[in-house]
Short mmCIF file of C-alpha atoms and ligand atoms in Angstrom, two decimals:
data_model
loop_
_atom_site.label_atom_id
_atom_site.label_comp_id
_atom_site.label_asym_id
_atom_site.label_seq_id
_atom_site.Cartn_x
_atom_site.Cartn_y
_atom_site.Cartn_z
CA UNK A 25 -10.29 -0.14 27.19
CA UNK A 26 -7.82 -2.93 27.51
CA UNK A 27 -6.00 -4.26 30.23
CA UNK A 28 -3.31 -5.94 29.00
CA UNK A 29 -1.33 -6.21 25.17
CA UNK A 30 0.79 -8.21 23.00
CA UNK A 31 3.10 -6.26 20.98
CA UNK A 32 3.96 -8.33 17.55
CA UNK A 33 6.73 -6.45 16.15
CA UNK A 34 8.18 -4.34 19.39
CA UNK A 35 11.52 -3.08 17.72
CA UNK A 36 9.82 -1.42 15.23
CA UNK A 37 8.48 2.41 14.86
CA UNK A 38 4.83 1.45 15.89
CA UNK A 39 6.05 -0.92 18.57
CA UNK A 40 8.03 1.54 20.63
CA UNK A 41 5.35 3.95 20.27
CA UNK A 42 3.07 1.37 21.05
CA UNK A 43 4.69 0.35 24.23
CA UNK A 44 5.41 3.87 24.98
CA UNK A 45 1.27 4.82 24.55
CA UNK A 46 1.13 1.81 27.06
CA UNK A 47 3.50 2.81 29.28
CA UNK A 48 1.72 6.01 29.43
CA UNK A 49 -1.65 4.32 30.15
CA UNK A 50 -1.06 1.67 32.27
CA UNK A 51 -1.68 -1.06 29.82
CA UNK A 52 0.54 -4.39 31.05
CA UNK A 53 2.71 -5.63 28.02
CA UNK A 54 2.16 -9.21 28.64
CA UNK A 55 3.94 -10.33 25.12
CA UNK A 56 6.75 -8.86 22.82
CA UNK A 57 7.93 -10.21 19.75
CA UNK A 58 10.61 -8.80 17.14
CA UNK A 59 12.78 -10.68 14.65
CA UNK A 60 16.39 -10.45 15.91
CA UNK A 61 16.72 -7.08 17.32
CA UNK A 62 17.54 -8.51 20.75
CA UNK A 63 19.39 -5.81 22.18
CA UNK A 64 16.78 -3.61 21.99
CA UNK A 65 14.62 -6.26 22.74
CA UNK A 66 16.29 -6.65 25.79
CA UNK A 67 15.97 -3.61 27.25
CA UNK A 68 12.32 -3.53 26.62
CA UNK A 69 11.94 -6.80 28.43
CA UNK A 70 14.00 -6.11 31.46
CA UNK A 71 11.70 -2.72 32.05
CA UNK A 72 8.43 -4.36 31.08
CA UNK A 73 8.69 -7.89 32.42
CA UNK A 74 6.29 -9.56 29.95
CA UNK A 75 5.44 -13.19 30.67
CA UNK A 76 6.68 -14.50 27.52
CA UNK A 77 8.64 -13.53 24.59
CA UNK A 78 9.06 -14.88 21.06
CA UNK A 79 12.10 -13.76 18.59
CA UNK A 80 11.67 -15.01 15.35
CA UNK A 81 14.95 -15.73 14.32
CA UNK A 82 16.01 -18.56 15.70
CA UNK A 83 19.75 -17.71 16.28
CA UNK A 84 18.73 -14.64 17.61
CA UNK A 85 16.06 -16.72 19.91
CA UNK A 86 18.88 -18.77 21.17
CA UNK A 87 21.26 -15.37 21.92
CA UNK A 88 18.04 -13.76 23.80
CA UNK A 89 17.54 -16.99 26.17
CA UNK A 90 20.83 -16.84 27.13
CA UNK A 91 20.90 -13.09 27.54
CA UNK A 92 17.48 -13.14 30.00
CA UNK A 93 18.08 -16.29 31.60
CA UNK A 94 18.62 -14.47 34.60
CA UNK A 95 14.86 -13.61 34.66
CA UNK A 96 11.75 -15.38 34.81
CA UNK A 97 10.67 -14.39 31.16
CA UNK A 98 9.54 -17.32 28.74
CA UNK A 99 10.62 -16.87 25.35
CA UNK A 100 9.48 -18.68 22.02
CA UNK A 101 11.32 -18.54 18.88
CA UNK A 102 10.30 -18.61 15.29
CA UNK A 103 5.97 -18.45 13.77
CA UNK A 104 5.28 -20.97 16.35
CA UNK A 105 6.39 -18.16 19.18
CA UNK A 106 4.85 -15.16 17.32
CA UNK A 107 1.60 -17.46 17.38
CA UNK A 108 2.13 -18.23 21.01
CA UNK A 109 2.48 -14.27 21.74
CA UNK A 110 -0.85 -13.88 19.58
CA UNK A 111 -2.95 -16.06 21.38
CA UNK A 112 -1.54 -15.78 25.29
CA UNK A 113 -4.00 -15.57 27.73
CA UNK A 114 -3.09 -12.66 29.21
CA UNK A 115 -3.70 -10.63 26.53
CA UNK A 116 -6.63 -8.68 25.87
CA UNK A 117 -5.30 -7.06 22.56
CA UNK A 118 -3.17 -8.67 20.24
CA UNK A 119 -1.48 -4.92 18.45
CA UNK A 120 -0.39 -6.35 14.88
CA UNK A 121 3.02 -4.13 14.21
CA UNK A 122 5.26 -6.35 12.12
CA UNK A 123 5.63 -5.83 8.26
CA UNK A 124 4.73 -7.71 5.62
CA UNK A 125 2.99 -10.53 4.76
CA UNK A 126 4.34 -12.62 8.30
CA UNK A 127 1.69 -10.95 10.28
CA UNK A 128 -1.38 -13.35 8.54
CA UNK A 129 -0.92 -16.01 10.87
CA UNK A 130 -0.64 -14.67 14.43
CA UNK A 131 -3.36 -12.34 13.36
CA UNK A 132 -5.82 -15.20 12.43
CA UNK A 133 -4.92 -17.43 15.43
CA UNK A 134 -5.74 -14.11 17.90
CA UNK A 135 -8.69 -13.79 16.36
CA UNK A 136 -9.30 -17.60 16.94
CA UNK A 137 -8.86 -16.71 20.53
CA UNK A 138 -11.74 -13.17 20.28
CA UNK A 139 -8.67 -11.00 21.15
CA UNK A 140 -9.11 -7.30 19.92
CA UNK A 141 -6.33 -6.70 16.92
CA UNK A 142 -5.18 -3.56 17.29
CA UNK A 143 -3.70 -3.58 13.42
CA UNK A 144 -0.87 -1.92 12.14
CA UNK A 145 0.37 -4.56 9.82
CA UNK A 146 -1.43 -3.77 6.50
CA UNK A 147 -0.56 -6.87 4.15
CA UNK A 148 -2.88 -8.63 7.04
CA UNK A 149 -5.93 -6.91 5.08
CA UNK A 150 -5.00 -6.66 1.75
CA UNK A 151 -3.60 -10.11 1.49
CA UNK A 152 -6.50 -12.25 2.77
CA UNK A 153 -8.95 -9.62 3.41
CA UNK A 154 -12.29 -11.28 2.77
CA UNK A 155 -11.06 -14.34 5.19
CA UNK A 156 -9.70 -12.14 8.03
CA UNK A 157 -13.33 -10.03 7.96
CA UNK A 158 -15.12 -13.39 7.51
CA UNK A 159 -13.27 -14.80 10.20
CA UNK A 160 -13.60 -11.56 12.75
CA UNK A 161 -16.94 -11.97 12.21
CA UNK A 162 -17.60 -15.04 13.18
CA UNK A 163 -15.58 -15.52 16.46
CA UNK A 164 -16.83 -11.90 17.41
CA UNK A 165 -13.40 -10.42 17.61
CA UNK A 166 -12.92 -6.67 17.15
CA UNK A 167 -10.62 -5.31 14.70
CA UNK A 168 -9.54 -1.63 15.50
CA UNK A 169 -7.18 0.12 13.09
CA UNK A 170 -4.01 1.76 13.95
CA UNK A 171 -3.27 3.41 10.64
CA UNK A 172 -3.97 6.67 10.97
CA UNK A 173 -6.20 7.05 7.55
CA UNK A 174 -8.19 3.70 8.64
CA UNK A 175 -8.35 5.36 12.68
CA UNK A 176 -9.87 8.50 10.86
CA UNK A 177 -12.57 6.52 8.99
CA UNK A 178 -13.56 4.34 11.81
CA UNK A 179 -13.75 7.96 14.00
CA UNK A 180 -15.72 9.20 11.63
CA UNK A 181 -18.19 6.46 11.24
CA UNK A 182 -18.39 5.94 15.10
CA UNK A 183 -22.01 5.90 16.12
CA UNK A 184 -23.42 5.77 11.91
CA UNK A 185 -25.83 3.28 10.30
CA UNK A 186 -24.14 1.43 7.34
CA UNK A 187 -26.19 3.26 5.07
CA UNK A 188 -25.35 6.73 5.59
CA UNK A 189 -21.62 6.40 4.18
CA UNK A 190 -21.44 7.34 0.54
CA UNK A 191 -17.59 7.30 0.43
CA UNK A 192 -15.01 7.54 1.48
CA UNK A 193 -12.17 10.04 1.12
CA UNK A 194 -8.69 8.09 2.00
CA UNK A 195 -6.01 11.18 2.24
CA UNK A 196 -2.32 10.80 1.52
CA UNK A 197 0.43 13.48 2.11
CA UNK A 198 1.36 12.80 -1.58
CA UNK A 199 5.47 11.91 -0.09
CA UNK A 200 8.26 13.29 -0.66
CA UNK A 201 8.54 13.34 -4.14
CA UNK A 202 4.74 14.57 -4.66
CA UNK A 203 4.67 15.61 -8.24
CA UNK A 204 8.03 14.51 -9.75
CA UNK A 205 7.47 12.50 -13.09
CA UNK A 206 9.20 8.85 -13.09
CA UNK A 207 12.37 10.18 -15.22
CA UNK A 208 13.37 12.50 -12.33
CA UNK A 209 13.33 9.61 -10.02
CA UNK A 210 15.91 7.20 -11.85
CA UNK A 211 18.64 7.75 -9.33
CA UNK A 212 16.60 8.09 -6.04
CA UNK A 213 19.15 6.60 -2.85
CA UNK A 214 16.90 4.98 0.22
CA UNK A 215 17.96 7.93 2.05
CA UNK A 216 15.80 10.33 0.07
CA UNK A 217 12.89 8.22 0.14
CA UNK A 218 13.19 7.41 3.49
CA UNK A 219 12.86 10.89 4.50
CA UNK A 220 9.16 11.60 4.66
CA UNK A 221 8.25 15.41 5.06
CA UNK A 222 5.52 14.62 7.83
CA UNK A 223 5.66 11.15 9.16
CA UNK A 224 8.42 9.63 11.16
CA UNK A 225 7.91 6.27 10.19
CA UNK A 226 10.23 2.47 9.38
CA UNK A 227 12.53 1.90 6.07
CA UNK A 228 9.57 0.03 4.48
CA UNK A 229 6.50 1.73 4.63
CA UNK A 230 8.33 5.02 3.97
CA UNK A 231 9.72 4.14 0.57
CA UNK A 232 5.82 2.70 0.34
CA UNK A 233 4.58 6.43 0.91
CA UNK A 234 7.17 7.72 -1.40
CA UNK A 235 5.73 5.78 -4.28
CA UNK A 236 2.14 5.89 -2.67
CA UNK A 237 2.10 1.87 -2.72
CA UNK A 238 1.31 2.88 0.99
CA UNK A 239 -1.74 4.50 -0.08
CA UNK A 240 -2.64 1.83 -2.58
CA UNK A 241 -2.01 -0.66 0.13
CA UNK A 242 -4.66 1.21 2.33
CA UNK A 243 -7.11 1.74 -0.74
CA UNK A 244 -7.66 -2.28 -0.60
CA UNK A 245 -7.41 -2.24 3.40
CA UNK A 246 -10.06 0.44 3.44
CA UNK A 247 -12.34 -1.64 0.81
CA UNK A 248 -12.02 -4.87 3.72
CA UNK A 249 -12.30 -3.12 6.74
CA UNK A 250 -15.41 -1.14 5.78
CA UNK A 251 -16.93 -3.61 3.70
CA UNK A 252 -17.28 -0.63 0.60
CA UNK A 253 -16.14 -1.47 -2.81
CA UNK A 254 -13.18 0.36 -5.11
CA UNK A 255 -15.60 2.87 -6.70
CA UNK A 256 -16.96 4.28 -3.09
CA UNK A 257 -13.34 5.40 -1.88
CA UNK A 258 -11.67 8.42 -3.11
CA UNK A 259 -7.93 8.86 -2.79
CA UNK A 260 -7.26 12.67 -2.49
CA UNK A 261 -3.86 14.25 -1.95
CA UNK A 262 -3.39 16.47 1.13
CA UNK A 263 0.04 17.66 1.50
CA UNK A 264 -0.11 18.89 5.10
CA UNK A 265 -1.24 15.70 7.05
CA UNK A 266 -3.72 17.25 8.87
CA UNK A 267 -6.92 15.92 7.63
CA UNK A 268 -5.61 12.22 8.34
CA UNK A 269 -9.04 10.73 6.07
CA UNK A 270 -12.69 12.00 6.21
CA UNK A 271 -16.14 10.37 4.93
CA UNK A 272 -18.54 12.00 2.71
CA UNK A 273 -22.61 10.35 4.11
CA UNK A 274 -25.43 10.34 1.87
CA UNK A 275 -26.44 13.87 2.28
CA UNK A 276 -23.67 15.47 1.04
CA UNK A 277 -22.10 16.23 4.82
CA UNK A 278 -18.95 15.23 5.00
CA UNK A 279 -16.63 14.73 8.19
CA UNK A 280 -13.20 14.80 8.20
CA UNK A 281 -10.97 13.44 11.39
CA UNK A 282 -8.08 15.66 11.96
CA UNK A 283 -4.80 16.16 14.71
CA UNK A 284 -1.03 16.54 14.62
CA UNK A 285 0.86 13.77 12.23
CA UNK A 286 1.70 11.61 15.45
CA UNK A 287 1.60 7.74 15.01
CA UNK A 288 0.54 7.72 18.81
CA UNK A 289 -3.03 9.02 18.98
CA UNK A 290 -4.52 6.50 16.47
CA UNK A 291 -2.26 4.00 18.63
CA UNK A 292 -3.55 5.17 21.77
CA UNK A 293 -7.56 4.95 20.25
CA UNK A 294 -6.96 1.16 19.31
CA UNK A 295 -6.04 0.18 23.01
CA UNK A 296 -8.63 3.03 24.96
CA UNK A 297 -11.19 2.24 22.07
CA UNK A 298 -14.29 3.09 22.92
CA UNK A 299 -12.91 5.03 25.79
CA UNK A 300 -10.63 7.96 25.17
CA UNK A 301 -7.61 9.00 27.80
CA UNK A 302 -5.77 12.46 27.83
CA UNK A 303 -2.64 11.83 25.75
CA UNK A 304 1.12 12.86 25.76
CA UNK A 305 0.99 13.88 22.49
CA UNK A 306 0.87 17.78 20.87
CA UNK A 307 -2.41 19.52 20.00
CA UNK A 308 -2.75 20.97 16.17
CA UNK A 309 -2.92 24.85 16.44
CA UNK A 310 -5.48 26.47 14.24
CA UNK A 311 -3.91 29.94 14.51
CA UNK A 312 -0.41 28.60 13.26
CA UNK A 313 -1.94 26.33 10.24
CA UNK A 314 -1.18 27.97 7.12
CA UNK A 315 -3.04 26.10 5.07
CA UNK A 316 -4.76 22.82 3.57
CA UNK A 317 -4.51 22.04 0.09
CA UNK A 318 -5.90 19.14 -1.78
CA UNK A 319 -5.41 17.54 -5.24
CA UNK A 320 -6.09 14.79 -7.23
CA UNK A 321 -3.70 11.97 -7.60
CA UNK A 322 -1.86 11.89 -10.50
CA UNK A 323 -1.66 8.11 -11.59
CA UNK A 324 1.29 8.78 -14.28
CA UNK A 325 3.61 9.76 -11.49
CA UNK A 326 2.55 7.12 -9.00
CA UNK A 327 1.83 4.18 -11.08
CA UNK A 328 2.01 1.95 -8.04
CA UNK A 329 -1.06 3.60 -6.72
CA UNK A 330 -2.96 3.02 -10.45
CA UNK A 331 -1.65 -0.54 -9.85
CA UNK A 332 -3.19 -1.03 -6.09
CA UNK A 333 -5.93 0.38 -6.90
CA UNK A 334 -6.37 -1.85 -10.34
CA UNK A 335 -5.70 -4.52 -8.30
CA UNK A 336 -8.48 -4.23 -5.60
CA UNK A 337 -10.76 -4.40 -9.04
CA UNK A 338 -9.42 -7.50 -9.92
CA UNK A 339 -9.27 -9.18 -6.44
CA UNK A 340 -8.45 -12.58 -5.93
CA UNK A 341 -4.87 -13.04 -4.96
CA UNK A 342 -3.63 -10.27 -7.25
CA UNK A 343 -3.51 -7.38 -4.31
CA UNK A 344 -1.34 -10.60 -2.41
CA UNK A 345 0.64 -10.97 -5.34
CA UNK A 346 1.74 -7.15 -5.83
CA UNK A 347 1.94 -6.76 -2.49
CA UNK A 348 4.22 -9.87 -1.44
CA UNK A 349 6.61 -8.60 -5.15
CA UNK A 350 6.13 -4.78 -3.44
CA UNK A 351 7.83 -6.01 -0.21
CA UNK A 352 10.91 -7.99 -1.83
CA UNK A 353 11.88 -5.34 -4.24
CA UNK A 354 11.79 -2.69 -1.84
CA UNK A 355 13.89 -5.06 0.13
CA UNK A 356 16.17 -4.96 -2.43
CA UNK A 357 16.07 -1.03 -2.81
CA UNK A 358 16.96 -0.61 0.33
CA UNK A 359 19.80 -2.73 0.00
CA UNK A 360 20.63 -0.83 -3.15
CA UNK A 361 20.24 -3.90 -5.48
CA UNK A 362 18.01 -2.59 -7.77
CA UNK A 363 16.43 1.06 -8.99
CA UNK A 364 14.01 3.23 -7.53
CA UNK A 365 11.66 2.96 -10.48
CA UNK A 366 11.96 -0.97 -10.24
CA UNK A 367 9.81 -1.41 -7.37
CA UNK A 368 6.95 -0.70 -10.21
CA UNK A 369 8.29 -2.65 -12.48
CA UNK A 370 8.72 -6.09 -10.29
CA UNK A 371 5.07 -5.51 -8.73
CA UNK A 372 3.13 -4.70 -12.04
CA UNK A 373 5.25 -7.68 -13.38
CA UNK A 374 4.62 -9.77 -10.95
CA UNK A 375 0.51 -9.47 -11.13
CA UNK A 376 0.88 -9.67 -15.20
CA UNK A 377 3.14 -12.60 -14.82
CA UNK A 378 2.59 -14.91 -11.65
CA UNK A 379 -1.75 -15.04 -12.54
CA UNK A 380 -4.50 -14.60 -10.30
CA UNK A 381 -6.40 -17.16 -8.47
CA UNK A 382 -10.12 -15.88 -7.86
CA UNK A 383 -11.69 -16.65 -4.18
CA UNK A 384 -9.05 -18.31 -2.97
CA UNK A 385 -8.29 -20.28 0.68
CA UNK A 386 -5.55 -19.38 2.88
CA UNK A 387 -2.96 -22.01 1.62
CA UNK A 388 -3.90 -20.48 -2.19
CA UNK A 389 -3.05 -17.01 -0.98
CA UNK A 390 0.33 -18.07 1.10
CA UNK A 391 1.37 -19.75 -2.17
CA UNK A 392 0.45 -17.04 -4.42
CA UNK A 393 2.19 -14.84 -2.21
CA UNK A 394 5.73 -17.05 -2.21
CA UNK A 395 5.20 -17.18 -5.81
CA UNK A 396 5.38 -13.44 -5.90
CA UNK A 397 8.61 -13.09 -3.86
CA UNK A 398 10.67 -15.94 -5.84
CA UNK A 399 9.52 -14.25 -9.30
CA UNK A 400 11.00 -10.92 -7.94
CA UNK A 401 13.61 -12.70 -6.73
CA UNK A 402 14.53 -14.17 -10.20
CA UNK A 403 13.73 -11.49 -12.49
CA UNK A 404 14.86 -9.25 -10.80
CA UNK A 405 18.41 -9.47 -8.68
CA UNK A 406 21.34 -7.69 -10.31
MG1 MG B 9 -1.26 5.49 6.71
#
């Protein structure tokens, strides 16, 4: 279990449960970063009293100085403080919660430094995947997933030879517009597709889940962290969220990881990992469970998934590429500056139109990856 945590990304939904899963546990908080919600920030660091502090905004950086210059906090500002809260000393476990492609960096330089990574940031994986592994590897740093379809896997592989896992079967609720054809969804509003039917989760991955890019992102994260390729992982819809991702091994047995839809107990396994702790969180009742259905995905009505997973086939930088396009057009749904269906359209455009670099280095992939966001940005503003 570990002793003490940085929390990259505090403000956000996994960071407040995160703290709150450490609060519970009596893990120290020894870092905090967010991007320039400082009031909230605030009030995390006057009850936690980490040693340091990094905002990445700079403006904001300079408002948050002033505002805990009373106390004996440090506090960083922009990558060079989220890297500083990665790698500090203190910290045992570095738990990856920002979004998007900003959490590469600090994630490499803690595992520089053999902290665990607790990770919750999934463009970490599916951006540079085969260096992050590589690099885990070598320094003998332990990556422990947070998402609650990667938690199940790793559960369910806890204790197993390599060789017994024929595949594995990556659940998704299906969101909450699970079998509406693309026509219906013309005139979707962020509201609707931020309102998942089982998850309480942030703005981003939310309208992710509602066009299953979410479970397209975790299809390539799935193919890094287990070291399987596309053809022995199985995406199979689950409407409930019970079953939060099983594994089918060689004989035919397959085990399936289950528990109430709670962010917090595949939170509370990255930081206990390998111990476990009672939790605060509420137990699944057999006796009220009506049911579990299951389905196959159908690709027509979530082309982003066909497109994820078509990407993890082609490798290279393409998953970067669709990924990095992914992020700014949903930033620009949620802003209402451009259509529902869009998000698709700028991602699948973006891998036909920005190319794919094969093996490449870090600087290939964080230039792929800007390429991406400026061809969204271009082609696709109002
Ligand atoms: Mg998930």
């Amino acid at each position: 279990m570990v002793k003490s945590i940085s929390v990259l990304g505090c403000t956000g939904s996994i960071g407040r449960q995160t703290i709150a899963v450490a609060e519970h546990t009596g893990i120290k908080v020894a870092a905090l970063t967010a991007n320039r919600k400082i009031d909230m920030l605030e009030e995390q660091a006057r009850r936690l009293h980490p040693a340091f502090v990094a905002v990445y905004d700079e403006a904001a950086a300079r408002q948050f100085k002033i505002a805990v210059a009373d106390t004996d906090i440090r506090v960083g500002s922009g990558m060079e403080g989220i890297i500083e809260a990665a790698t500090l000393e203190e910290s045992d476990c570095v738990v990856t919660a920002v979004s998007g492609s900003v959490g590469l960096k600090p994630t490499l330089a803690a595992i520089d430094e053999k902290k665990r990574i607790a990770l919750a940031n999934k463009e970490t994986l599916v951006c540079a995947g085969e260096i992050v592994m590589a690099r885990a590897r070598e320094k003998g740093a332990e990556i422990v997933p947070v998402d609650s379809e990667h938690s199940a896997v790793f559960q369910c592989l806890m204790g197993r030879e390599k060789g017994e896992l024929k595949k594995i079967l990556l659940t998704g609720s299906g969101g909450p517009f699970r079998g509406k054809a693309r026509a219906e969804l013309e005139d979707v509003t962020p509201e609707q597709a931020v309102a998942h039917p089982n998850w309480n989760m942030g703005a981003k991955i939310s309208v992710d889940s509602a066009t299953m890019m979410n479970k397209g992102l975790e299809f390539i994260e799935a193919m890094h962290l287990f070291s399987v390729t596309p053809d022995d992982i199985q995406v199979v819809i689950h409407p409930q969220s019970v079953i939060h991702s099983m594994v089918e091994l060689v004989d035919g047995t397959v085990i399936a990881q289950m528990g109430v839809p709670d962010m917090g107990l595949p939170i509370q396994l990255a930081l206990t990992y390998p111990e476990r702790r009672p939790s605060m969180f509420s137990r699944l009742d057999f006796t009220r469970l009506k049911d579990l259905s299951f389905e196959a995905p159908d690709f027509e009505k979530t082309p982003c998934l066909k497109l994820a997973m078509d990407c993890a086939r082609i490798g290279g930088t393409a998953p970067c590429v669709m990924s990095a396009a992914n992020e700014v057009a949903v930033g620009m749904f949620l802003r209402r500056r451009l259509g529902y269906n869009r998000i698709y359209d700028a991602a699948a455009s973006a891998v036909e139109k920005v190319g794919v670099v094969k093996a490449p280095d870090l600087e290939t992939i964080l230039a792929a990856d800007a390429a991406a966001r400026t061809y969204v940005l271009e082609n696709f503003s109002k």
